[in-house]
Structures are given as C-alpha cells and as structure tokens.
Short mmCIF file of C-alpha atoms and ligand atoms in Angstrom, two decimals:
data_model
loop_
_atom_site.label_atom_id
_atom_site.label_comp_id
_atom_site.label_asym_id
_atom_site.label_seq_id
_atom_site.Cartn_x
_atom_site.Cartn_y
_atom_site.Cartn_z
CA UNK W 21 74.64 174.03 90.09
CA UNK W 22 78.29 174.28 91.04
CA UNK W 23 79.54 170.72 90.87
CA UNK W 24 78.56 167.08 90.84
CA UNK W 25 80.48 163.85 91.05
CA UNK W 26 79.58 162.96 87.47
CA UNK W 27 78.09 164.57 84.39
CA UNK W 28 76.75 162.29 81.67
CA UNK W 29 76.68 163.89 78.22
CA UNK W 30 73.76 162.21 76.47
CA UNK W 31 70.25 161.53 77.75
CA UNK W 32 69.34 158.41 75.79
CA UNK W 33 68.64 155.18 77.63
CA UNK W 34 72.34 154.50 78.17
CA UNK W 35 73.15 157.94 79.59
CA UNK W 36 70.13 157.84 81.89
CA UNK W 37 70.85 154.30 83.10
CA UNK W 38 74.43 155.32 83.94
CA UNK W 39 73.18 158.32 85.93
CA UNK W 40 70.63 156.12 87.72
CA UNK W 41 73.21 153.52 88.69
CA UNK W 42 75.68 156.24 89.72
CA UNK W 43 73.03 157.88 91.94
CA UNK W 44 72.18 154.51 93.48
CA UNK W 45 75.86 154.19 94.43
CA UNK W 46 75.73 157.50 96.26
CA UNK W 47 77.18 159.78 93.58
CA UNK W 48 75.67 163.13 92.66
CA UNK W 49 74.96 163.17 88.93
CA UNK W 50 73.67 165.35 86.11
CA UNK W 51 72.67 164.44 82.56
CA UNK W 52 73.05 166.98 79.77
CA UNK W 53 71.21 166.59 76.47
CA UNK W 54 69.42 169.14 74.26
CA UNK W 55 66.49 166.73 73.71
CA UNK W 56 66.76 163.60 75.88
CA UNK W 57 65.58 160.43 74.18
CA UNK W 58 65.05 161.91 70.75
CA UNK W 59 67.76 159.84 69.05
CA UNK W 60 68.32 156.10 68.64
CA UNK W 61 66.54 155.42 71.96
CA UNK W 62 63.33 156.54 70.29
CA UNK W 63 63.81 154.99 66.84
CA UNK W 64 64.96 151.57 68.09
CA UNK W 65 62.62 148.58 68.07
CA UNK W 66 63.75 147.38 71.50
CA UNK W 67 64.87 143.91 70.48
CA UNK W 68 67.08 142.21 73.06
CA UNK W 69 68.59 139.82 70.58
CA UNK W 70 72.02 138.35 71.29
CA UNK W 71 71.23 135.40 69.00
CA UNK W 72 69.43 136.90 66.00
CA UNK W 73 71.48 140.12 65.96
CA UNK W 74 74.72 138.14 65.87
CA UNK W 75 77.14 138.42 62.96
CA UNK W 76 80.22 136.35 62.18
CA UNK W 77 83.34 137.50 63.97
CA UNK W 78 81.37 138.89 66.93
CA UNK W 79 82.23 136.20 69.49
CA UNK W 80 83.52 138.68 72.07
CA UNK W 81 80.58 141.00 71.48
CA UNK W 82 78.26 138.04 71.89
CA UNK W 83 79.65 137.53 75.41
CA UNK W 84 78.85 141.12 76.32
CA UNK W 85 75.42 140.98 74.68
CA UNK W 86 74.60 137.72 76.45
CA UNK W 87 75.68 139.11 79.81
CA UNK W 88 73.49 142.19 79.36
CA UNK W 89 70.53 140.11 78.15
CA UNK W 90 70.86 138.06 81.33
CA UNK W 91 70.57 141.24 83.40
CA UNK W 92 67.49 142.52 81.60
CA UNK W 93 64.59 140.90 83.35
CA UNK W 94 65.88 142.06 86.74
CA UNK W 95 66.76 145.51 85.39
CA UNK W 96 63.26 145.95 83.94
CA UNK W 97 61.59 144.73 87.14
CA UNK W 98 63.74 147.00 89.30
CA UNK W 99 62.93 150.00 87.12
CA UNK W 100 59.21 149.26 87.15
CA UNK W 101 59.26 148.85 90.93
CA UNK W 102 61.22 152.08 91.40
CA UNK W 103 58.96 154.17 89.19
CA UNK W 104 55.60 152.41 89.00
CA UNK W 105 55.90 152.73 85.21
CA UNK W 106 55.71 149.82 82.74
CA UNK W 107 58.63 149.14 80.39
CA UNK W 108 57.04 146.39 78.29
CA UNK W 109 59.60 143.64 78.81
CA UNK W 110 58.47 140.53 76.91
CA UNK W 111 60.10 137.11 76.83
CA UNK W 112 58.24 135.23 74.10
CA UNK W 113 61.35 134.67 72.01
CA UNK W 114 62.11 135.49 68.40
CA UNK W 115 61.69 133.73 65.07
CA UNK W 116 64.09 134.43 62.24
CA UNK W 117 62.49 133.19 59.06
CA UNK W 118 63.82 132.63 55.57
CA UNK W 119 62.13 133.68 52.34
CA UNK W 120 63.82 131.30 49.91
CA UNK W 121 66.33 128.45 49.87
CA UNK W 122 69.33 130.80 49.86
CA UNK W 123 68.00 132.67 52.89
CA UNK W 124 67.35 129.33 54.60
CA UNK W 125 70.94 128.22 53.94
CA UNK W 126 72.20 131.38 55.65
CA UNK W 127 70.00 130.59 58.67
CA UNK W 128 71.47 127.09 58.84
CA UNK W 129 74.94 128.66 58.88
CA UNK W 130 73.87 131.00 61.68
CA UNK W 131 72.45 128.07 63.60
CA UNK W 132 75.79 126.27 63.35
CA UNK W 133 77.54 129.42 64.60
CA UNK W 134 75.03 129.51 67.51
CA UNK W 135 75.85 125.89 68.34
CA UNK W 136 79.57 126.69 68.62
CA UNK W 137 78.65 129.39 71.17
CA UNK W 138 76.35 127.11 73.15
CA UNK W 139 73.27 129.09 72.14
CA UNK W 140 69.87 127.44 72.45
CA UNK W 141 68.40 128.28 69.02
CA UNK W 142 66.79 125.60 66.87
CA UNK W 143 65.64 125.27 63.26
CA UNK W 144 61.91 124.86 62.62
CA UNK W 145 60.16 123.83 59.41
CA UNK W 146 57.79 126.06 57.46
CA UNK W 147 54.88 124.12 58.93
CA UNK W 148 56.17 124.58 62.49
CA UNK W 149 56.69 128.27 61.81
CA UNK W 150 53.05 128.67 60.77
CA UNK W 151 51.93 126.77 63.87
CA UNK W 152 53.94 129.15 66.05
CA UNK W 153 52.93 132.30 64.15
CA UNK W 154 49.85 131.72 61.96
CA UNK W 155 50.11 135.21 60.44
CA UNK W 156 53.38 134.39 58.67
CA UNK W 157 53.06 133.83 54.93
CA UNK W 158 52.25 130.32 53.71
CA UNK W 159 55.13 128.60 51.93
CA UNK W 160 58.04 130.08 53.86
CA UNK W 161 60.73 127.38 53.86
CA UNK W 162 61.68 127.42 57.54
CA UNK W 163 63.00 129.53 60.38
CA UNK W 164 65.35 129.71 63.28
CA UNK W 165 63.72 129.90 66.71
CA UNK W 166 65.68 131.87 69.32
CA UNK W 167 63.73 131.50 72.59
CA UNK W 168 66.12 133.71 74.55
CA UNK W 169 65.87 136.78 72.28
CA UNK W 170 63.38 139.04 74.04
CA UNK W 171 62.17 142.62 73.70
CA UNK W 172 61.45 145.77 75.67
CA UNK W 173 59.45 148.84 74.68
CA UNK W 174 62.38 151.23 74.30
CA UNK W 175 60.18 154.34 74.43
CA UNK W 176 58.61 153.24 77.72
CA UNK W 177 62.09 152.33 78.94
CA UNK W 178 63.27 155.88 78.30
CA UNK W 179 60.25 157.40 80.06
CA UNK W 180 60.81 155.16 83.09
CA UNK W 181 64.54 155.90 83.24
CA UNK W 182 63.83 159.63 83.11
CA UNK W 183 61.44 159.25 86.04
CA UNK W 184 63.96 157.08 87.91
CA UNK W 185 66.85 159.50 87.58
CA UNK W 186 64.71 162.46 88.55
CA UNK W 187 63.46 160.77 91.67
CA UNK W 188 67.06 159.78 92.47
CA UNK W 189 67.99 163.48 92.47
CA UNK W 190 69.77 163.59 89.11
CA UNK W 191 69.59 166.93 87.32
CA UNK W 192 68.54 166.56 83.66
CA UNK W 193 69.75 169.65 81.86
CA UNK W 194 68.31 170.40 78.40
CA UNK W 195 71.36 171.84 76.67
CA UNK W 196 74.18 171.04 74.29
CA UNK W 197 77.49 170.50 76.06
CA UNK W 198 81.17 170.65 75.22
CA UNK W 199 83.89 169.15 77.37
CA UNK W 200 85.90 171.34 79.72
CA UNK W 201 89.48 170.31 80.32
CA UNK W 202 91.88 171.86 82.82
CA UNK W 203 95.35 170.74 83.82
CA UNK W 204 95.08 167.77 81.46
CA UNK W 205 91.93 166.35 83.05
CA UNK W 206 88.20 166.56 82.38
CA UNK W 207 86.61 168.98 84.82
CA UNK W 208 83.07 169.39 83.54
CA UNK W 209 81.13 170.76 80.61
CA UNK W 210 80.34 174.11 79.02
CA UNK W 211 76.68 174.51 78.06
CA UNK W 212 75.55 176.30 74.91
CA UNK W 213 74.14 179.15 77.03
CA UNK W 214 77.65 179.77 78.39
CA UNK W 215 77.07 178.15 81.78
CA UNK W 216 79.92 176.04 83.14
CA UNK W 217 79.16 172.85 85.08
CA UNK W 218 81.88 171.15 87.08
CA UNK W 219 82.23 167.46 87.83
CA UNK W 220 84.76 164.95 89.04
CA UNK W 221 84.04 162.78 85.98
CA UNK W 222 82.42 163.28 82.59
CA UNK W 223 80.90 160.34 80.73
CA UNK W 224 80.41 160.69 76.98
CA UNK W 225 77.18 158.86 76.09
CA UNK W 226 76.18 160.86 73.04
CA UNK W 227 75.55 157.94 70.68
CA UNK W 228 76.32 158.74 67.04
CA UNK W 229 77.19 162.33 67.97
CA UNK W 230 79.81 161.36 70.56
CA UNK W 231 82.69 162.09 68.19
CA UNK W 232 81.33 165.56 67.43
CA UNK W 233 81.28 166.75 71.05
CA UNK W 234 83.52 169.79 71.20
CA UNK W 235 86.43 169.90 73.58
CA UNK W 236 87.43 166.23 73.41
CA UNK W 237 91.11 166.14 72.41
CA UNK W 238 91.62 164.79 68.90
CA UNK W 239 93.39 161.61 70.03
CA UNK W 240 90.55 160.73 72.41
CA UNK W 241 87.62 161.40 70.10
CA UNK W 242 85.67 158.12 69.98
CA UNK W 243 85.82 156.01 66.82
CA UNK W 244 82.09 156.35 66.20
CA UNK W 245 80.31 156.98 62.91
CA UNK W 246 76.59 157.51 62.18
CA UNK W 247 74.69 154.59 60.62
CA UNK W 248 71.18 155.72 59.77
CA UNK W 249 68.29 153.45 60.71
CA UNK W 250 64.66 153.85 59.92
CA UNK W 251 61.75 152.15 61.73
CA UNK W 252 58.03 152.20 60.96
CA UNK W 253 55.16 151.91 63.42
CA UNK W 254 51.79 150.48 62.41
CA UNK W 255 48.76 149.17 64.30
CA UNK W 256 46.71 146.17 63.18
CA UNK W 257 42.98 146.89 63.57
CA UNK W 258 42.01 143.32 64.46
CA UNK W 259 44.54 142.67 67.23
CA UNK W 260 48.16 141.76 67.77
CA UNK W 261 48.85 139.67 64.56
CA UNK W 262 52.06 138.21 66.05
CA UNK W 263 52.83 136.79 69.49
CA UNK W 264 56.60 137.17 69.26
CA UNK W 265 59.18 139.10 67.25
CA UNK W 266 59.48 137.85 63.68
CA UNK W 267 62.67 138.68 61.86
CA UNK W 268 63.34 137.61 58.31
CA UNK W 269 65.89 137.34 55.59
CA UNK W 270 64.05 138.20 52.37
CA UNK W 271 66.28 137.71 49.34
CA UNK W 272 69.22 138.58 51.55
CA UNK W 273 67.58 141.71 53.06
CA UNK W 274 67.00 141.83 56.79
CA UNK W 275 63.65 142.95 58.18
CA UNK W 276 61.94 142.61 61.55
CA UNK W 277 58.45 143.02 62.95
CA UNK W 278 58.20 143.53 66.71
CA UNK W 279 54.72 143.25 68.28
CA UNK W 280 54.02 145.47 71.27
CA UNK W 281 51.57 144.55 74.02
CA UNK W 282 49.33 147.52 73.14
CA UNK W 283 48.86 146.32 69.53
CA UNK W 284 51.51 148.45 67.87
CA UNK W 285 53.98 146.72 65.53
CA UNK W 286 57.44 148.09 64.90
CA UNK W 287 58.97 147.34 61.51
CA UNK W 288 62.66 147.87 60.94
CA UNK W 289 65.20 148.80 60.00
CA UNK W 290 67.21 150.39 57.26
CA UNK W 291 70.97 150.57 57.62
CA UNK W 292 72.46 153.49 55.71
CA UNK W 293 75.96 154.97 55.81
CA UNK W 294 74.90 158.44 54.71
CA UNK W 295 76.29 160.80 57.33
CA UNK W 296 74.28 162.77 59.87
CA UNK W 297 71.08 163.37 57.89
CA UNK W 298 67.95 161.89 59.50
CA UNK W 299 65.36 162.65 56.84
CA UNK W 300 63.11 159.63 56.24
CA UNK W 301 63.89 158.11 52.82
CA UNK W 302 61.03 156.88 50.65
CA UNK W 303 63.04 153.98 49.23
CA UNK W 304 63.83 152.66 52.72
CA UNK W 305 60.15 152.82 53.72
CA UNK W 306 59.23 150.98 50.51
CA UNK W 307 61.83 148.25 51.06
CA UNK W 308 60.84 147.68 54.69
CA UNK W 309 57.12 147.45 53.89
CA UNK W 310 57.75 145.21 50.87
CA UNK W 311 59.81 142.74 52.91
CA UNK W 312 57.61 142.89 56.04
CA UNK W 313 54.46 142.26 53.98
CA UNK W 314 56.13 139.38 52.16
CA UNK W 315 56.62 137.66 55.52
CA UNK W 316 53.48 138.84 57.37
CA UNK W 317 50.92 139.66 54.63
CA UNK W 318 48.27 140.80 57.11
CA UNK W 319 50.39 143.88 57.83
CA UNK W 320 48.95 145.28 54.62
CA UNK W 321 45.73 145.94 56.56
CA UNK W 322 47.50 147.69 59.43
CA UNK W 323 46.95 151.37 60.09
CA UNK W 324 49.93 153.58 59.52
CA UNK W 325 51.28 155.37 62.60
CA UNK W 326 54.72 156.84 62.06
CA UNK W 327 58.19 156.65 60.64
CA UNK W 328 61.20 157.32 62.83
CA UNK W 329 64.76 157.84 61.74
CA UNK W 330 67.92 158.10 63.79
CA UNK W 331 71.60 157.28 63.81
CA UNK W 332 73.23 154.21 65.29
CA UNK W 333 76.73 154.83 66.63
CA UNK W 334 78.77 152.39 64.53
CA UNK W 335 82.36 151.45 65.39
CA UNK W 336 85.13 149.73 63.41
CA UNK W 337 84.49 146.34 65.10
CA UNK W 338 80.74 146.78 65.86
CA UNK W 339 81.53 146.72 69.59
CA UNK W 340 80.87 149.58 72.01
CA UNK W 341 83.38 151.83 73.75
CA UNK W 342 82.87 151.39 77.49
CA UNK W 343 85.34 152.62 80.05
CA UNK W 344 87.96 155.12 81.08
CA UNK W 345 90.06 157.04 78.58
CA UNK W 346 93.66 158.18 78.81
CA UNK W 347 92.41 161.50 80.20
CA UNK W 348 91.71 161.53 83.91
CA UNK W 349 88.04 162.11 84.60
CA UNK W 350 86.87 161.29 81.06
CA UNK W 351 84.94 158.09 80.36
CA UNK W 352 83.14 156.74 77.29
CA UNK W 353 79.88 154.86 77.01
CA UNK W 354 79.14 155.00 73.32
CA UNK W 355 79.43 153.11 70.03
CA UNK W 356 76.71 150.59 70.85
CA UNK W 357 75.75 150.34 67.16
CA UNK W 358 72.91 147.75 66.75
CA UNK W 359 72.77 146.79 70.44
CA UNK W 360 72.20 150.00 72.39
CA UNK W 361 68.97 148.99 74.08
CA UNK W 362 70.33 145.51 74.84
CA UNK W 363 73.61 146.81 76.27
CA UNK W 364 72.05 149.45 78.51
CA UNK W 365 72.14 147.50 81.81
CA UNK W 366 75.70 146.21 81.51
CA UNK W 367 77.04 149.54 80.29
CA UNK W 368 75.44 151.31 83.24
CA UNK W 369 76.86 148.74 85.66
CA UNK W 370 80.33 148.97 84.13
CA UNK W 371 80.51 152.76 84.20
CA UNK W 372 79.03 152.98 87.70
CA UNK W 373 81.64 150.46 88.84
CA UNK W 374 84.45 152.49 87.29
CA UNK W 375 83.14 155.68 88.90
CA UNK W 376 83.12 154.09 92.35
CA UNK W 377 86.24 151.95 92.15
CA UNK W 378 84.26 148.68 92.07
CA UNK W 379 84.90 145.65 89.88
CA UNK W 380 83.86 146.08 86.24
CA UNK W 381 81.87 143.19 84.71
CA UNK W 382 84.42 140.84 83.13
CA UNK W 383 82.79 140.82 79.69
CA UNK W 384 83.04 144.62 79.41
CA UNK W 385 86.82 144.72 79.81
CA UNK W 386 87.49 143.95 76.13
CA UNK W 387 85.56 147.06 75.06
CA UNK W 388 87.89 149.74 76.42
CA UNK W 389 87.68 152.97 74.40
CA UNK W 390 91.41 153.07 73.68
CA UNK W 391 91.40 150.06 71.37
CA UNK W 392 91.16 152.15 68.20
CA UNK W 393 93.94 154.57 67.40
CA UNK W 394 92.43 157.89 66.34
CA UNK W 395 94.82 158.12 63.38
CA UNK W 396 93.82 154.70 62.03
CA UNK W 397 90.15 155.62 62.19
CA UNK W 398 90.66 158.82 60.24
CA UNK W 399 91.03 161.96 62.24
CA UNK W 400 88.80 164.89 61.38
CA UNK W 401 85.85 162.86 60.19
N1 LIG M 711 69.12 146.20 66.57
C1 LIG M 711 68.34 146.44 65.44
C2 LIG M 711 68.85 147.46 64.55
O1 LIG M 711 69.86 148.06 64.80
O2 LIG M 711 68.23 147.68 63.53
#
C-alpha cells in the first residue's frame, strides 16, 4: 500500500466506524491495530445510557451522549442492512435501583438533575420495580426508570463493523503503528515491521493507549489515562432472568446487569486507576458478584462464562477528544471514557465530516482535543 486518504490508528468500534463513514464519503481508508477489538470494545457491556451514566457537572457531555443515542437505532439498522449481521440493539430501557435509603436518596437527586435536562426518567416504587423485573430482590426501596437508555451487543457491533469496513474496501492492518511527521504535518504511520504507510490524514483512535502512540509531539499527546474496568459474563440456565438492563447503587457501589437476547448476562464494572495492567483482580470479581446477587439473587444459579478486563480512556473532564489538532493532518477520536460504545456513531460522523470538509455535529464542537494543555495534564505520564 502506498497511500490512502486516511489512516485510523485503533481498530475498536470507534476506529472502525470512522473508517466506515470515511469510506462511505468516498475516501480511501486503512485501520491499523495489532489486535482489533481486543480492548474496551470487547470488555464493555454495550449500555447506551445517557441518563443512567450521567454524573453531576456533565451537562455538555450529556448533550453529546444524547445526540449519539438518538443516532443509534438508525446506525444499528444501517450496519445490519449493510452486512447482514445482527448487532443486538435493544430498546427496553433501563432500571437503576437502590439498595437502601441512602442509595434511594441519591437516585432522587439524579432524577432531579434529569428533570433539569428535560430527561424522561421517572421514580418507581419497590413494588413497581418487582412488577417490571420480578427477578429483582424483594424489599428494594425503589428505582429510577430510564426508558430511553438502551443497549447494543458491543461484541457483535465490532464484528459487524469489521465486516462493513472490509466490504467498503478499507484495509485492516494488524500491526502497531507510530505517527510519521514530515514538514510539521502528519503524513502517515510507521508499522512495527518497519513498513511506512502514507496518508493525507491520521486519526488517533487508540483508546486508553492513545497517549502512548510514538511519534505524537509532546504538546499534542492526548490527555488520556487508563481506567481499568472489569466485566463478567454469565448465563442463566432457565432463561433470560431480566427483560431490561438493571443497574444498581448498592451501599454506594455501582453495579449493572445487562441481559443479552441469547441469554447471556453481562455484569459490570470495576473502575480502577491502576495504570496499564489488565490482569483480572479477584477483589473486583467478588465485589461485582456480591452487589449483582444482592439485587438479582437468581444470578447465583447462573453458569459462569468469562471475565474480561480492559482500560477505559479517561480524560480530565470525562469528555472525549474529537476533532482536529494543531498539527495539519492529525486528528483525535479518543478519550471516550465510560461512553465509548454510545459515542461511536457521533464520533464517526464528526471525524468523517472533518475529513471531507462537511459540517461537524454541533454537540461535538465542545470536545476539541486542544482543550487540555499538555503541561497542565502532566507531561511524560
Ligand atoms: N459505561 C459503563 C462503564 O464504563 O462501566
């Protein structure tokens, strides 16, 4: 390969969706990743949760999350039609339940915050919760119902995106890449086997590893840090157990159980600021199972399938870095922290728009990569 219009460094769902959208707009594209889809795209639970994943101070991020959630049904349908592969989009809504009175008070606060944003969540009593999801534990004091928080099977999503980019003519190169710069602009990547690929633009979509990609000038290295997350997969022998995602606050700890159409249940997730290690930690598995079983006791009968650990790309304000950098030809699509699966469609649209000179979705404009000074973040980390 001598040159393409764009090279995307990172073959998770975001990198692939960018390449797909770029190819649809007539650009030649390549994706470079040593093991596409082996990171957060695989470990994620696939919740599309602008309401129940919302934290105080994230008003602007909520706007971006909401806009991407609104794109999802169409994005999933388009991908399924293009590939003939299912992606497991489900729109049953999400329940966020409390364990005790203190947890319930925090849900009331969240509900008030939702109201100020015009969100359609509502509080339900413990009795209503059990009517909606009979497998939840008796005696839970109440829950918040978020009908517009949906889910997608992130692993199926990745498989479908891989098929979509390949049939759109995108080269998926299994290699590690560093950035090549010439004359002050990004000109391509250098692969670990010594091969040089050239491109008009390079998009950094390497998730938690984006800051470690060699060749990016110090002042442009993205303000991204690894935040380890662990998810568990189990299968209930007698059937689905839940009809919708159940999240919970259990004595202040967050846990979620996401039911897949095929009977699998995904339990998550730890949140650990422990560097780049991805070894599963026994204490995190214990805590997740303890809290999940407290809320859905029947999970104790489920068959164990797997544990998965990866790194979320955290940023100083929890928002992603989407857009052009101060270096010509270098763009960022990283730092999606807890919302990578959710933000895939809007990130792909925004980057494809930038690559083709089209209008960038309004809500993405506040997430330009240059908003953190490298020095303030701590160079060399
Ligand atoms: N979005 C769920 C998580 O990051 O655990």
